[in-house]
GROMACS .gro file of C-alpha atoms in nm:
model
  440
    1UNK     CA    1  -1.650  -0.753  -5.993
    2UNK     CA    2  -1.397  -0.684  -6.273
    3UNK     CA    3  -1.549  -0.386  -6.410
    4UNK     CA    4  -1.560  -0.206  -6.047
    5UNK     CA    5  -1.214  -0.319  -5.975
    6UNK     CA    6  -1.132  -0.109  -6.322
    7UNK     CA    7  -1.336   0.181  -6.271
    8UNK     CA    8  -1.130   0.222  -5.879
    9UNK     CA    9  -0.796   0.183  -6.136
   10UNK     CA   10  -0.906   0.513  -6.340
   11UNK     CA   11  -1.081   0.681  -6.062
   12UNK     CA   12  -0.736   0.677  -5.863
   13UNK     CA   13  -0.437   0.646  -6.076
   14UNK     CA   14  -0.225   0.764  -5.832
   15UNK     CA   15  -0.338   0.633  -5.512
   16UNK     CA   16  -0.055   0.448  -5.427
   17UNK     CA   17   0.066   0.769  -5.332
   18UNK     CA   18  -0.159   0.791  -5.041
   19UNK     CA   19  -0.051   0.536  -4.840
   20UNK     CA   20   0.225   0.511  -4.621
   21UNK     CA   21   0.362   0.175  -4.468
   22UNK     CA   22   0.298  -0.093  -4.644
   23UNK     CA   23   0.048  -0.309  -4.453
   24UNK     CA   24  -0.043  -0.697  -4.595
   25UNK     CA   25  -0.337  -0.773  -4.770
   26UNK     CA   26  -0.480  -1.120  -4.863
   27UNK     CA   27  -0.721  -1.137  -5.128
   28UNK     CA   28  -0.936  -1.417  -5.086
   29UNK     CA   29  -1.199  -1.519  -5.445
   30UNK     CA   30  -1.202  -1.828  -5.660
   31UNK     CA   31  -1.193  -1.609  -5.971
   32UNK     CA   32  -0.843  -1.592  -6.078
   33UNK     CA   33  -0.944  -1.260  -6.284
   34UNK     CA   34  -1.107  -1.105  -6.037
   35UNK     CA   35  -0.874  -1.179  -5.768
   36UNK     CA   36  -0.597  -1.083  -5.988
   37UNK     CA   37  -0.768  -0.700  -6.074
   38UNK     CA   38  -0.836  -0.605  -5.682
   39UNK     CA   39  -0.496  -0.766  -5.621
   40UNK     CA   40  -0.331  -0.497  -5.909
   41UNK     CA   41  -0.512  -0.189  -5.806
   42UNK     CA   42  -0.408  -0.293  -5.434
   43UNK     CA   43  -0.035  -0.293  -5.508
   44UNK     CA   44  -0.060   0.037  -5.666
   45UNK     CA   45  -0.218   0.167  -5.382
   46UNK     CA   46   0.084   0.058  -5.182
   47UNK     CA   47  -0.049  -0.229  -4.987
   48UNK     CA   48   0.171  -0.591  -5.025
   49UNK     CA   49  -0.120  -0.850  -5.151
   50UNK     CA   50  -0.080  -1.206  -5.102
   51UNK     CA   51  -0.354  -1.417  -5.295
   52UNK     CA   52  -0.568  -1.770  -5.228
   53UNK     CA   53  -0.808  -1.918  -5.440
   54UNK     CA   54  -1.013  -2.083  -5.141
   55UNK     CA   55  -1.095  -2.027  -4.796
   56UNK     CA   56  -0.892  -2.338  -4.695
   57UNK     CA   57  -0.583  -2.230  -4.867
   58UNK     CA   58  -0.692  -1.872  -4.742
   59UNK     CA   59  -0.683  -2.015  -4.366
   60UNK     CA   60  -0.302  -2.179  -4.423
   61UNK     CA   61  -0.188  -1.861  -4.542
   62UNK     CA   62  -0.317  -1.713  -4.219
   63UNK     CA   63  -0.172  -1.921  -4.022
   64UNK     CA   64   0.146  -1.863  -4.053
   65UNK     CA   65   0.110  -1.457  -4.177
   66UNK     CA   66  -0.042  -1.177  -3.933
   67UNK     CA   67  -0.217  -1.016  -4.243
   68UNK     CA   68  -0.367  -0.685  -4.182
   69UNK     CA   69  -0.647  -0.653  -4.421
   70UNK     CA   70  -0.871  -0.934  -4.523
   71UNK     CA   71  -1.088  -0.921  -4.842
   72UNK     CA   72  -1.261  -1.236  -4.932
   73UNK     CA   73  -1.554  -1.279  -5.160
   74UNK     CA   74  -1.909  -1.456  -4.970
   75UNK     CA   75  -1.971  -1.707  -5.226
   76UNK     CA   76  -1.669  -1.955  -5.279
   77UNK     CA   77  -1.674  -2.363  -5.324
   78UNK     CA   78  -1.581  -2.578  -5.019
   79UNK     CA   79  -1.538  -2.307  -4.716
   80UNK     CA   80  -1.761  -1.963  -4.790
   81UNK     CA   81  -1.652  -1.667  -4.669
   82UNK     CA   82  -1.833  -1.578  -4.354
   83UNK     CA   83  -1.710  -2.031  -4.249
   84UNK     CA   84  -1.349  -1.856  -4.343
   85UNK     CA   85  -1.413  -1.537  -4.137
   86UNK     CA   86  -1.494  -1.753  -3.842
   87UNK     CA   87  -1.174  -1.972  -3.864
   88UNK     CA   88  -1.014  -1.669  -3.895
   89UNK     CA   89  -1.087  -1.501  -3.597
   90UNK     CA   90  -1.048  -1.814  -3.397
   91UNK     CA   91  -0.635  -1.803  -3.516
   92UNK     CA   92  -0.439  -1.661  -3.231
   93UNK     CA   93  -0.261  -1.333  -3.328
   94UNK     CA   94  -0.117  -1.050  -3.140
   95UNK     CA   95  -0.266  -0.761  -3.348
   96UNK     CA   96  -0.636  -0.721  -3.515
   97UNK     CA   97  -0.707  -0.804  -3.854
   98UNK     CA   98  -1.005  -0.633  -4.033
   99UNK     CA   99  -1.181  -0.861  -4.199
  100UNK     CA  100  -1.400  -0.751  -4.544
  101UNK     CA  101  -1.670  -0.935  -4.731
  102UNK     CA  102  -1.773  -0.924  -5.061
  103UNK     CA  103  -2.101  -0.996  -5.178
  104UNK     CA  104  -2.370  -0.943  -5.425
  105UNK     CA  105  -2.672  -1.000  -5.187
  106UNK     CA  106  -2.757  -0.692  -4.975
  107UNK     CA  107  -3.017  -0.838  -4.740
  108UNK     CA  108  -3.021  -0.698  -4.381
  109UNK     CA  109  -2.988  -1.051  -4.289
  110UNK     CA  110  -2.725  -1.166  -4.462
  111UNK     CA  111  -2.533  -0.860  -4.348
  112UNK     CA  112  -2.630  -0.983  -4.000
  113UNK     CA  113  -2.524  -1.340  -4.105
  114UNK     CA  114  -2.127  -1.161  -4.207
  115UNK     CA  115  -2.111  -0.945  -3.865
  116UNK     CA  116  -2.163  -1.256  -3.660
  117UNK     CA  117  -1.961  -1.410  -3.807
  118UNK     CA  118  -1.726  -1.150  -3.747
  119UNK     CA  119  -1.727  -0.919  -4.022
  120UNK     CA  120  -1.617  -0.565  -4.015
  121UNK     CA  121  -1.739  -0.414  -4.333
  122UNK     CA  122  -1.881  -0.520  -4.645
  123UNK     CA  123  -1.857  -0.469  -5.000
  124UNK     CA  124  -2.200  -0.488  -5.269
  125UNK     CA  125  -2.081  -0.600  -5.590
  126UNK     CA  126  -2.041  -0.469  -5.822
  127UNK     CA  127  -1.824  -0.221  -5.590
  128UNK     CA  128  -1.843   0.129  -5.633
  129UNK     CA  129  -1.437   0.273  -5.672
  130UNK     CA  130  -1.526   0.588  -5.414
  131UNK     CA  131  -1.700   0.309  -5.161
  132UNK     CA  132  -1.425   0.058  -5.165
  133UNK     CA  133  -1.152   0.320  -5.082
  134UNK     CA  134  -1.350   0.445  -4.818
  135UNK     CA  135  -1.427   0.087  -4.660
  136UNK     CA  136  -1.015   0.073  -4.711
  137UNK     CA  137  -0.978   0.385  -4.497
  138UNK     CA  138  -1.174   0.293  -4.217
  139UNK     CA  139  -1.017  -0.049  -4.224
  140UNK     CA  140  -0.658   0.154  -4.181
  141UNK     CA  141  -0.789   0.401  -3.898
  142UNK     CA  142  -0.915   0.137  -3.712
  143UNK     CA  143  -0.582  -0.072  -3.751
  144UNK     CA  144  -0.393   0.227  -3.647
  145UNK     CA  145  -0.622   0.284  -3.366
  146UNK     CA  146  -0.559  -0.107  -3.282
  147UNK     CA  147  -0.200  -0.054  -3.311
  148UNK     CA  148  -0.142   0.282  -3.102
  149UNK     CA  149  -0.348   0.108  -2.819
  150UNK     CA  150  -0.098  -0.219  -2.837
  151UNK     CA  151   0.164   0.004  -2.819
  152UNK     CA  152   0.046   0.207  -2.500
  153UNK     CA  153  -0.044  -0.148  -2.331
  154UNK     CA  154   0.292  -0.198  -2.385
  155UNK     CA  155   0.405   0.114  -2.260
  156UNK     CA  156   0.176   0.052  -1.924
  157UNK     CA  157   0.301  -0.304  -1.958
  158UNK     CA  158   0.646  -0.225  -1.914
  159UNK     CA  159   0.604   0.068  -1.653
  160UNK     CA  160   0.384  -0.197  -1.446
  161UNK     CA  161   0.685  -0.409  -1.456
  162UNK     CA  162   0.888  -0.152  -1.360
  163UNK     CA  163   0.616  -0.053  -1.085
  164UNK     CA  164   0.613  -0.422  -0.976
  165UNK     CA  165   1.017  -0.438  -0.949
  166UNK     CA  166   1.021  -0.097  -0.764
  167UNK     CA  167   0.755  -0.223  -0.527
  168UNK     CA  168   0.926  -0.535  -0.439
  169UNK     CA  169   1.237  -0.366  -0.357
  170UNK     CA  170   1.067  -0.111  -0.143
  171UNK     CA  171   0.890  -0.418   0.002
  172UNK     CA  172   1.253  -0.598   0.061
  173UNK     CA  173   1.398  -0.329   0.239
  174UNK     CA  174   1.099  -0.232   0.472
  175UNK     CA  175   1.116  -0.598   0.556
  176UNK     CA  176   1.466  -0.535   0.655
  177UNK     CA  177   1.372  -0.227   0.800
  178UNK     CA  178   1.137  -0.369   1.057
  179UNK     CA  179   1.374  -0.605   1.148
  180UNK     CA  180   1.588  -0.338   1.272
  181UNK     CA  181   1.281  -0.149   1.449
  182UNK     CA  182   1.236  -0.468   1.648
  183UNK     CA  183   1.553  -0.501   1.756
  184UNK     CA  184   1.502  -0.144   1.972
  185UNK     CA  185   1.288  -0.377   2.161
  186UNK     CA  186   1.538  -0.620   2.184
  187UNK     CA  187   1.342  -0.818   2.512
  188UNK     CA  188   1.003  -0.809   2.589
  189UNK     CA  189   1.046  -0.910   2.960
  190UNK     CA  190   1.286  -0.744   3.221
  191UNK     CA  191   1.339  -0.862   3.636
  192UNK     CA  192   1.491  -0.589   3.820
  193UNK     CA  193   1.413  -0.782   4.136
  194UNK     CA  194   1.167  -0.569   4.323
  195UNK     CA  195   0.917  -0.514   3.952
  196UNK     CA  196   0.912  -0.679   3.626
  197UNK     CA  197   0.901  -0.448   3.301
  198UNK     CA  198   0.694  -0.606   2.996
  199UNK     CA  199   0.676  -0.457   2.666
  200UNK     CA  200   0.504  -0.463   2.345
  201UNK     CA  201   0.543  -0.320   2.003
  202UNK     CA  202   0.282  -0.415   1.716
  203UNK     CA  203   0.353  -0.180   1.432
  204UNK     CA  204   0.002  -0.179   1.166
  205UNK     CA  205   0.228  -0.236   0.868
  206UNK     CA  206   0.608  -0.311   0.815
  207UNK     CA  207   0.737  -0.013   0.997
  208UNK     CA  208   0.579   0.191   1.287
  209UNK     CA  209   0.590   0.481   1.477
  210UNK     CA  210   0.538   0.348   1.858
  211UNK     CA  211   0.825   0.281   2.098
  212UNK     CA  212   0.846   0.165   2.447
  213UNK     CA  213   1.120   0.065   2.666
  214UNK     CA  214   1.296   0.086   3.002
  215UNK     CA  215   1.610   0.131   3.131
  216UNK     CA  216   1.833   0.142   3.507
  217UNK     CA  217   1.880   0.514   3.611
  218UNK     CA  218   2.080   0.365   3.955
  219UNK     CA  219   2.083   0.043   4.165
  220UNK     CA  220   1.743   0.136   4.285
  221UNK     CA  221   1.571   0.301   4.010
  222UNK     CA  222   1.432   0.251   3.665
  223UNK     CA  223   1.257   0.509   3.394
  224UNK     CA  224   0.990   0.359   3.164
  225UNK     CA  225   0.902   0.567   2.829
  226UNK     CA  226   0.627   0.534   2.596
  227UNK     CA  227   0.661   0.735   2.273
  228UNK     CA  228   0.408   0.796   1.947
  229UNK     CA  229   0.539   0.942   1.689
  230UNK     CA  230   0.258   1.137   1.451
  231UNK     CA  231   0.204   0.911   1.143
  232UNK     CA  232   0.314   0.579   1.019
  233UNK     CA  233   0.524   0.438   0.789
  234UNK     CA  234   0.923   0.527   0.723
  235UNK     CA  235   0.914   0.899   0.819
  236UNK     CA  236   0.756   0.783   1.175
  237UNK     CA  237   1.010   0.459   1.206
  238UNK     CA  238   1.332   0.698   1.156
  239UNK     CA  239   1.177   0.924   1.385
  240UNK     CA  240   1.154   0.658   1.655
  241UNK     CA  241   1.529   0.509   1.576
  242UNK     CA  242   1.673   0.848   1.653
  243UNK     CA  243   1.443   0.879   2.020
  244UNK     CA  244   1.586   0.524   2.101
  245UNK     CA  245   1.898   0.685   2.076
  246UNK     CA  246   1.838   0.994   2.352
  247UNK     CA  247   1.647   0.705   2.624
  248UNK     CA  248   1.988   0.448   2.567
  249UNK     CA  249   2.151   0.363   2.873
  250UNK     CA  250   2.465   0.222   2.698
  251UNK     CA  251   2.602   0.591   2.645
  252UNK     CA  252   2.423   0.800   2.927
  253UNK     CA  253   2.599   1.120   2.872
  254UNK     CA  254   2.346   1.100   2.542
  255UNK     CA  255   2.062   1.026   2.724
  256UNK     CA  256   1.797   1.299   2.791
  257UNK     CA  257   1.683   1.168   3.073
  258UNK     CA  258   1.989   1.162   3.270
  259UNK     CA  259   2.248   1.398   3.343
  260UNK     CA  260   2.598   1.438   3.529
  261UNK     CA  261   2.647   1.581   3.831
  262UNK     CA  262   3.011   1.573   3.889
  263UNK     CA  263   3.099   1.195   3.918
  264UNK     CA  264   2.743   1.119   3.936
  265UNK     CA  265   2.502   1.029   3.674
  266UNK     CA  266   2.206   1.119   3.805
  267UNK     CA  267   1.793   1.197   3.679
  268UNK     CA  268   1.615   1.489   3.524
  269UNK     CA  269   1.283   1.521   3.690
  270UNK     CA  270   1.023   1.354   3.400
  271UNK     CA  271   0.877   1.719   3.354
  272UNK     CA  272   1.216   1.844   3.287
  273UNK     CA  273   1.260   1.497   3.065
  274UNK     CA  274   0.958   1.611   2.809
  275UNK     CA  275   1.029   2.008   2.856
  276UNK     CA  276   1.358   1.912   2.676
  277UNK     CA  277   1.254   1.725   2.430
  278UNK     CA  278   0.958   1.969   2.334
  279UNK     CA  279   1.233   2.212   2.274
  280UNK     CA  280   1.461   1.948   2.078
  281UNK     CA  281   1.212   1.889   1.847
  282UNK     CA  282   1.176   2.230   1.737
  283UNK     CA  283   1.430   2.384   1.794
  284UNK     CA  284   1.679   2.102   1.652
  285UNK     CA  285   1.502   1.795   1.460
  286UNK     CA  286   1.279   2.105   1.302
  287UNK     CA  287   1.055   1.826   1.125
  288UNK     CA  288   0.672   1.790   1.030
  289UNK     CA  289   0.657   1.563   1.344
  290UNK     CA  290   0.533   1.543   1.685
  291UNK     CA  291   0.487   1.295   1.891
  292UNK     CA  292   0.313   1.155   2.232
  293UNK     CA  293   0.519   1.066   2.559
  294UNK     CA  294   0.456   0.945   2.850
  295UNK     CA  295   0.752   0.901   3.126
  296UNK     CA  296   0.732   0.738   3.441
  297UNK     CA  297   1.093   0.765   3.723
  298UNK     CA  298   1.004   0.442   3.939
  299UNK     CA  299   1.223   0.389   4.298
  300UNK     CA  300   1.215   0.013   4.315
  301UNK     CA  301   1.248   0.019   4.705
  302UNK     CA  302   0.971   0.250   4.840
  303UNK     CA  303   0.719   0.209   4.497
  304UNK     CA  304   0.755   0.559   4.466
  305UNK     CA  305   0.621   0.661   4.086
  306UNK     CA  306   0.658   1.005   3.944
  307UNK     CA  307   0.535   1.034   3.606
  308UNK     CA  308   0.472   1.265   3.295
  309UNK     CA  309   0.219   1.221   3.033
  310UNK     CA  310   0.252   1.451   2.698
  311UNK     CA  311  -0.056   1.371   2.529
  312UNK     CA  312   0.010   1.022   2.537
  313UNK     CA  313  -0.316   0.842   2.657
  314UNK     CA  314  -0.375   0.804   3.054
  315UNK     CA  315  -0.184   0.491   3.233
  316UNK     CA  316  -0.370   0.259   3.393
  317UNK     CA  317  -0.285   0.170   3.762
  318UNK     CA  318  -0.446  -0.193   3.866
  319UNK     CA  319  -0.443  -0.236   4.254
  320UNK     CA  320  -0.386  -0.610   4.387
  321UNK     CA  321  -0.748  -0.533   4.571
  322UNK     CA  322  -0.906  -0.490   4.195
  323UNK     CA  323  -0.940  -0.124   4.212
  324UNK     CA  324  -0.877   0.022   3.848
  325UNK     CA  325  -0.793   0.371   3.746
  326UNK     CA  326  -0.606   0.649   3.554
  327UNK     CA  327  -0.337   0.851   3.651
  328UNK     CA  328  -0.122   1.120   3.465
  329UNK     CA  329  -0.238   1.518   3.401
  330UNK     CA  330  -0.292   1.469   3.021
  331UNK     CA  331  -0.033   1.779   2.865
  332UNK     CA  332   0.027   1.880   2.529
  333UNK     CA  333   0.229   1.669   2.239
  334UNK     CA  334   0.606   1.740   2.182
  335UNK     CA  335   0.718   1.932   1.913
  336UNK     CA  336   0.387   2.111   1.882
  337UNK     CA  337   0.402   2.428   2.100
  338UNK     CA  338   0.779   2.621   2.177
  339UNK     CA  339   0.690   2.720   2.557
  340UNK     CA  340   0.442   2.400   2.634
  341UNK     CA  341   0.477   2.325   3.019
  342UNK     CA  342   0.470   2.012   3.162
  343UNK     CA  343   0.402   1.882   3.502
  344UNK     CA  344   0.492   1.568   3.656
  345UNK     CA  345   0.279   1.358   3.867
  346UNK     CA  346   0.366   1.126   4.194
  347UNK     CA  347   0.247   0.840   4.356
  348UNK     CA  348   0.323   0.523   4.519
  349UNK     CA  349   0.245   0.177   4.401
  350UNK     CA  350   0.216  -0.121   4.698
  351UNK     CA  351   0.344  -0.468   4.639
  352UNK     CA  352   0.141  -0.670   4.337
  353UNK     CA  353  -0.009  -0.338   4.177
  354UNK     CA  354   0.014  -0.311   3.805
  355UNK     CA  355   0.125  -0.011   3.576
  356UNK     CA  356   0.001  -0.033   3.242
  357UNK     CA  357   0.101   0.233   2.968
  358UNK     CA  358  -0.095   0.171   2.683
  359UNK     CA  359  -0.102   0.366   2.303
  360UNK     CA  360  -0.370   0.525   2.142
  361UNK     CA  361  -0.369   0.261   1.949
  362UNK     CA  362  -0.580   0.059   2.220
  363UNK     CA  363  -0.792   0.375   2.329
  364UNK     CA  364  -0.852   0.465   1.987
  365UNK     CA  365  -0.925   0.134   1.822
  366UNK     CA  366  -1.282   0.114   1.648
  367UNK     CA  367  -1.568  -0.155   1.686
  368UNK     CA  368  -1.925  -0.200   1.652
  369UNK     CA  369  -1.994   0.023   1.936
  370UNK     CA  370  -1.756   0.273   1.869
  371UNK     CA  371  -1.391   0.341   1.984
  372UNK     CA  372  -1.277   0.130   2.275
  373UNK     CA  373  -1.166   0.410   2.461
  374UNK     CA  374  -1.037   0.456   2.837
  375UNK     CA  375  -1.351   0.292   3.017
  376UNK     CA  376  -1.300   0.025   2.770
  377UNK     CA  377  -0.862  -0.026   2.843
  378UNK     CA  378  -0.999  -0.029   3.191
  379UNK     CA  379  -1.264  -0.342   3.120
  380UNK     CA  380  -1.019  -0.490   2.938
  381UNK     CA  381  -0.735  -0.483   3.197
  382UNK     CA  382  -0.985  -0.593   3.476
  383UNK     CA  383  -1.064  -0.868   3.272
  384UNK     CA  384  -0.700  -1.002   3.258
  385UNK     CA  385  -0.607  -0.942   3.580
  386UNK     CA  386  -0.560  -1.311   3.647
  387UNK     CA  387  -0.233  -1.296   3.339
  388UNK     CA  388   0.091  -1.126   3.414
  389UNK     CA  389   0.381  -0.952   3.212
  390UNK     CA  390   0.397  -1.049   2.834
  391UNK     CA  391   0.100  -1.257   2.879
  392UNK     CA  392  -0.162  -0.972   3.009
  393UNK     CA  393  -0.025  -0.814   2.725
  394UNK     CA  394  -0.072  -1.057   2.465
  395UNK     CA  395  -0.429  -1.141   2.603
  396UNK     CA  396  -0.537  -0.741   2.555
  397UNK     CA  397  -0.458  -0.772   2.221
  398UNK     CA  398  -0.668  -1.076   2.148
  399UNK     CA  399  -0.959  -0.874   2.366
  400UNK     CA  400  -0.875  -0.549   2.155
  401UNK     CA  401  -0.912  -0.782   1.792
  402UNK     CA  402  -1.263  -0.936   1.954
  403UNK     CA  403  -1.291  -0.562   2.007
  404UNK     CA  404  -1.225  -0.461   1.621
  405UNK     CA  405  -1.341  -0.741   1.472
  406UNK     CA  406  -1.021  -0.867   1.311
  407UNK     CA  407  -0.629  -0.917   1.412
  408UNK     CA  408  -0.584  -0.643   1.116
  409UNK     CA  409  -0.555  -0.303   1.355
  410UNK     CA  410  -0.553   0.029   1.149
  411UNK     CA  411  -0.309   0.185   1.376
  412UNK     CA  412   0.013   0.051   1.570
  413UNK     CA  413  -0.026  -0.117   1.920
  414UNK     CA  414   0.257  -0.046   2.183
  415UNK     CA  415   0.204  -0.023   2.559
  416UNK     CA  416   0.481  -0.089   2.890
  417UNK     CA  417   0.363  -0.314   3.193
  418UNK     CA  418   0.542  -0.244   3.532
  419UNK     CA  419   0.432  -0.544   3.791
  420UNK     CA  420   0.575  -0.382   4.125
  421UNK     CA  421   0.628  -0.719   4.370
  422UNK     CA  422   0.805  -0.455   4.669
  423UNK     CA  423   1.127  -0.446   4.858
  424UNK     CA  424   1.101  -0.726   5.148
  425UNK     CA  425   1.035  -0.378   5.413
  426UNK     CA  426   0.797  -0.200   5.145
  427UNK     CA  427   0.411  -0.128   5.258
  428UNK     CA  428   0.085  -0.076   5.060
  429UNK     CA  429   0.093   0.336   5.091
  430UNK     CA  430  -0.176   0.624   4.962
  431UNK     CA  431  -0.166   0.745   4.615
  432UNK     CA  432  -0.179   1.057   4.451
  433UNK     CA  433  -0.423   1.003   4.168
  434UNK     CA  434  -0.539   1.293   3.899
  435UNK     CA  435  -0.839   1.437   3.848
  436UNK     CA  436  -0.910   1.186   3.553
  437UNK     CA  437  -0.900   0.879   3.789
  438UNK     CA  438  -1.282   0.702   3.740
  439UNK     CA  439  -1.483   0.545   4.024
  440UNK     CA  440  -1.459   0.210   4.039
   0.00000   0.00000   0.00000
């Protein structure tokens, strides 16, 4: 070993020159002379050697320094090299360490014998000075290969971290944020006397796009609105704050569904009601948005319904005899088409029928046989017609999960309930049903 250590010495006198940050080296033989020759040449190469005369002491050193470059000789008393390599792998250390043997015996199996053992390169004595400064090379690309990869798993480390800090604050504040949806529904149940008005919101992640409600035009009449905004998520919840805001009754000079007529506050027709908001959203909220409505006028004395439907799905009517059925005209979405033209439908509703308004989030929702769809709102409704107000509504939701095979729905659930009970005077009276109303 000492005369190839000498022949690297005058083959590169100035390779010190070639490297560039000093990176630690322990030299690892129990010949003093030869460990001291590879140890020289190494320092004038640049690299800081540390030395150990056995693998023990070798495996102390380690211990407590990360050294970069290991280059022990096979054959040593007490702990050989391939026992040290072993011990040395099994250290815990941030960064690699590339590990070299030196050995006189070139057999394919001892050179399996160093690799499992965990080996990176070897070294057949007597060492050739070309071969051992290329086995050095390698050894310092694949440490700097080691290193730049550390250094981006850092990098993705820390953005992760920043990633995961971003994420929970988005995550705090939509939190928040449906807390404030919910309280546009701030009761689920209404009495007005003569009908009851149930209502259900059920957006598919923190923050929806449905939104339902009711409010007192005059001492004898009440408006119902079902709105779906296109979408989910924040855009679609802002959208839906800023509709609560035109059906209010608490300022109804802001309300589009009601207007004054000298000292009276009185109704827009519900045709007029979406005709006017078709042309707010374009020409004034001039968003990416559109949205389904459907609004429904309702005289509390006579049961006298007029209604509009804007490519919200059909309502349901459910007669106290058991006859089920659609009513409504279909229409285009809001905010979609500038001169769109709605029509509004009328009918009457007799003591103990049932309007349902449902989403597209019930019509819509998938199963094993496909979406449920109106037929399958309609089997659903008939099926709870024993339940009333919130509880019908909560029971079609159970049905819809049996439905979709899971509580987990892919889009939100809203819907309004109207359970008519009739003035003391009212009678059961003929209805005006759409061409979309099914035999039963």
């Amino acid at each position: 070993m000492g005369d190839s250590v000498l022949n690297v010495a005058r083959e590169f006198p100035q390779a010190a020159a070639l490297v560039g940050a000093a990176r630690q080296v322990l030299v690892v033989d129990d010949s003093r002379a030869q460990r001291h020759l590879v140890a020289v040449q190494l320092r004038r190469w640049g690299y800081d050697v540390v030395e150990a005369a056995t693998g023990d002491a070798a495996l102390s050193l380690c211990a407590a320094t990360a050294f970069d470059i290991v280059i022990s000789d096979w054959m040593m008393p007490g702990m050989t090299g391939p026992d040290f390599c072993r011990a040395f792998r099994a250290l815990p250390r941030d960064g690699y360490g590339y590990f070299i043997l030196l050995t006189s015996n070139s057999e394919k199996g001892a050179i399996a014998d160093g690799l499992e053992a965990g080996a990176d390169d070897f070294l057949t004595k007597p060492v050739a000075a070309a071969e051992m400064r290329a086995r050095l090379r390698a050894g310092e690309r694949i440490l700097g290969m080691q290193a730049e990869l550390v250094e981006k798993n850092r990098e993705i480390g820390a953005k992760m971290h920043e990633l995961r800090c971003v994420h929970d604050s988005l995550d705090r504040d939509l939190i928040e944020a449906r807390k404030l949806q919910q309280t546009l529904v701030r009761e689920r149940h209404h009495d007005f006397g003569s009908g009851t008005v149930s209502l259900l919101v059920r957006p598919s992640g923190h923050v929806g796009g449905d939104l339902v409600g009711v409010f007192r035009i005059d001492a004898t009449r009440i408006a119902l609105y079902a709105v779906d905004v296109s979408g989910h998520g924040v855009a679609a919840a802002m959208m839906t704050a800023r509709l609560a805001g035109l059906f209010s009754s608490n300022v109804p000079e802001q309300n589009i569904a009601l207007m004054r007529d000298g000292d009276q506050i009185t109704a827009r027709p519900p045709h007029e009601v979406a005709t006017r908001l078709n042309r707010m959203m374009i020409d004034e909220f001039r968003v990416d948005q559109y949205l389904t409505l459907a609004f429904a006028e309702i005289d509390l004395t006579t049961g006298r319904v007029r209604l509009v439907q804007a490519g919200h799905p059909h309502p349901v009517l459910l007669r106290q005899a058991g006859f089920v059925g659609t009513v409504g005209e279909g229409g285009f979405p809001i905010g979609l088409l500038p001169d769109a033209e709605y029509r509004s439908v009328e009918f009457r509703m007799a003591p103990g029928d049932r309007l349902l308004i449902p989403s597209d989030g019930f019509t819509e929702c998938p199963g094993a046989t496909g979406d449920l769809g109106e037929a399958g709102m309609i089997r659903l409704l008939r099926g709870k017609a024993a339940l009333a107000g919130p509880d019908l509504l909560d029971g079609l939701v159970d049905d819809l999960a049996i439905h979709a095979g899971g509580a987990d729905f892919g889009d939100d659930l809203s819907a309004v309930l109207f359970d008519y009970r009739g003035a003391p005077d009212s009678a059961a009276a003929s209805i005006a049903l759409s061409p979309s109303f099914p035999n039963s």
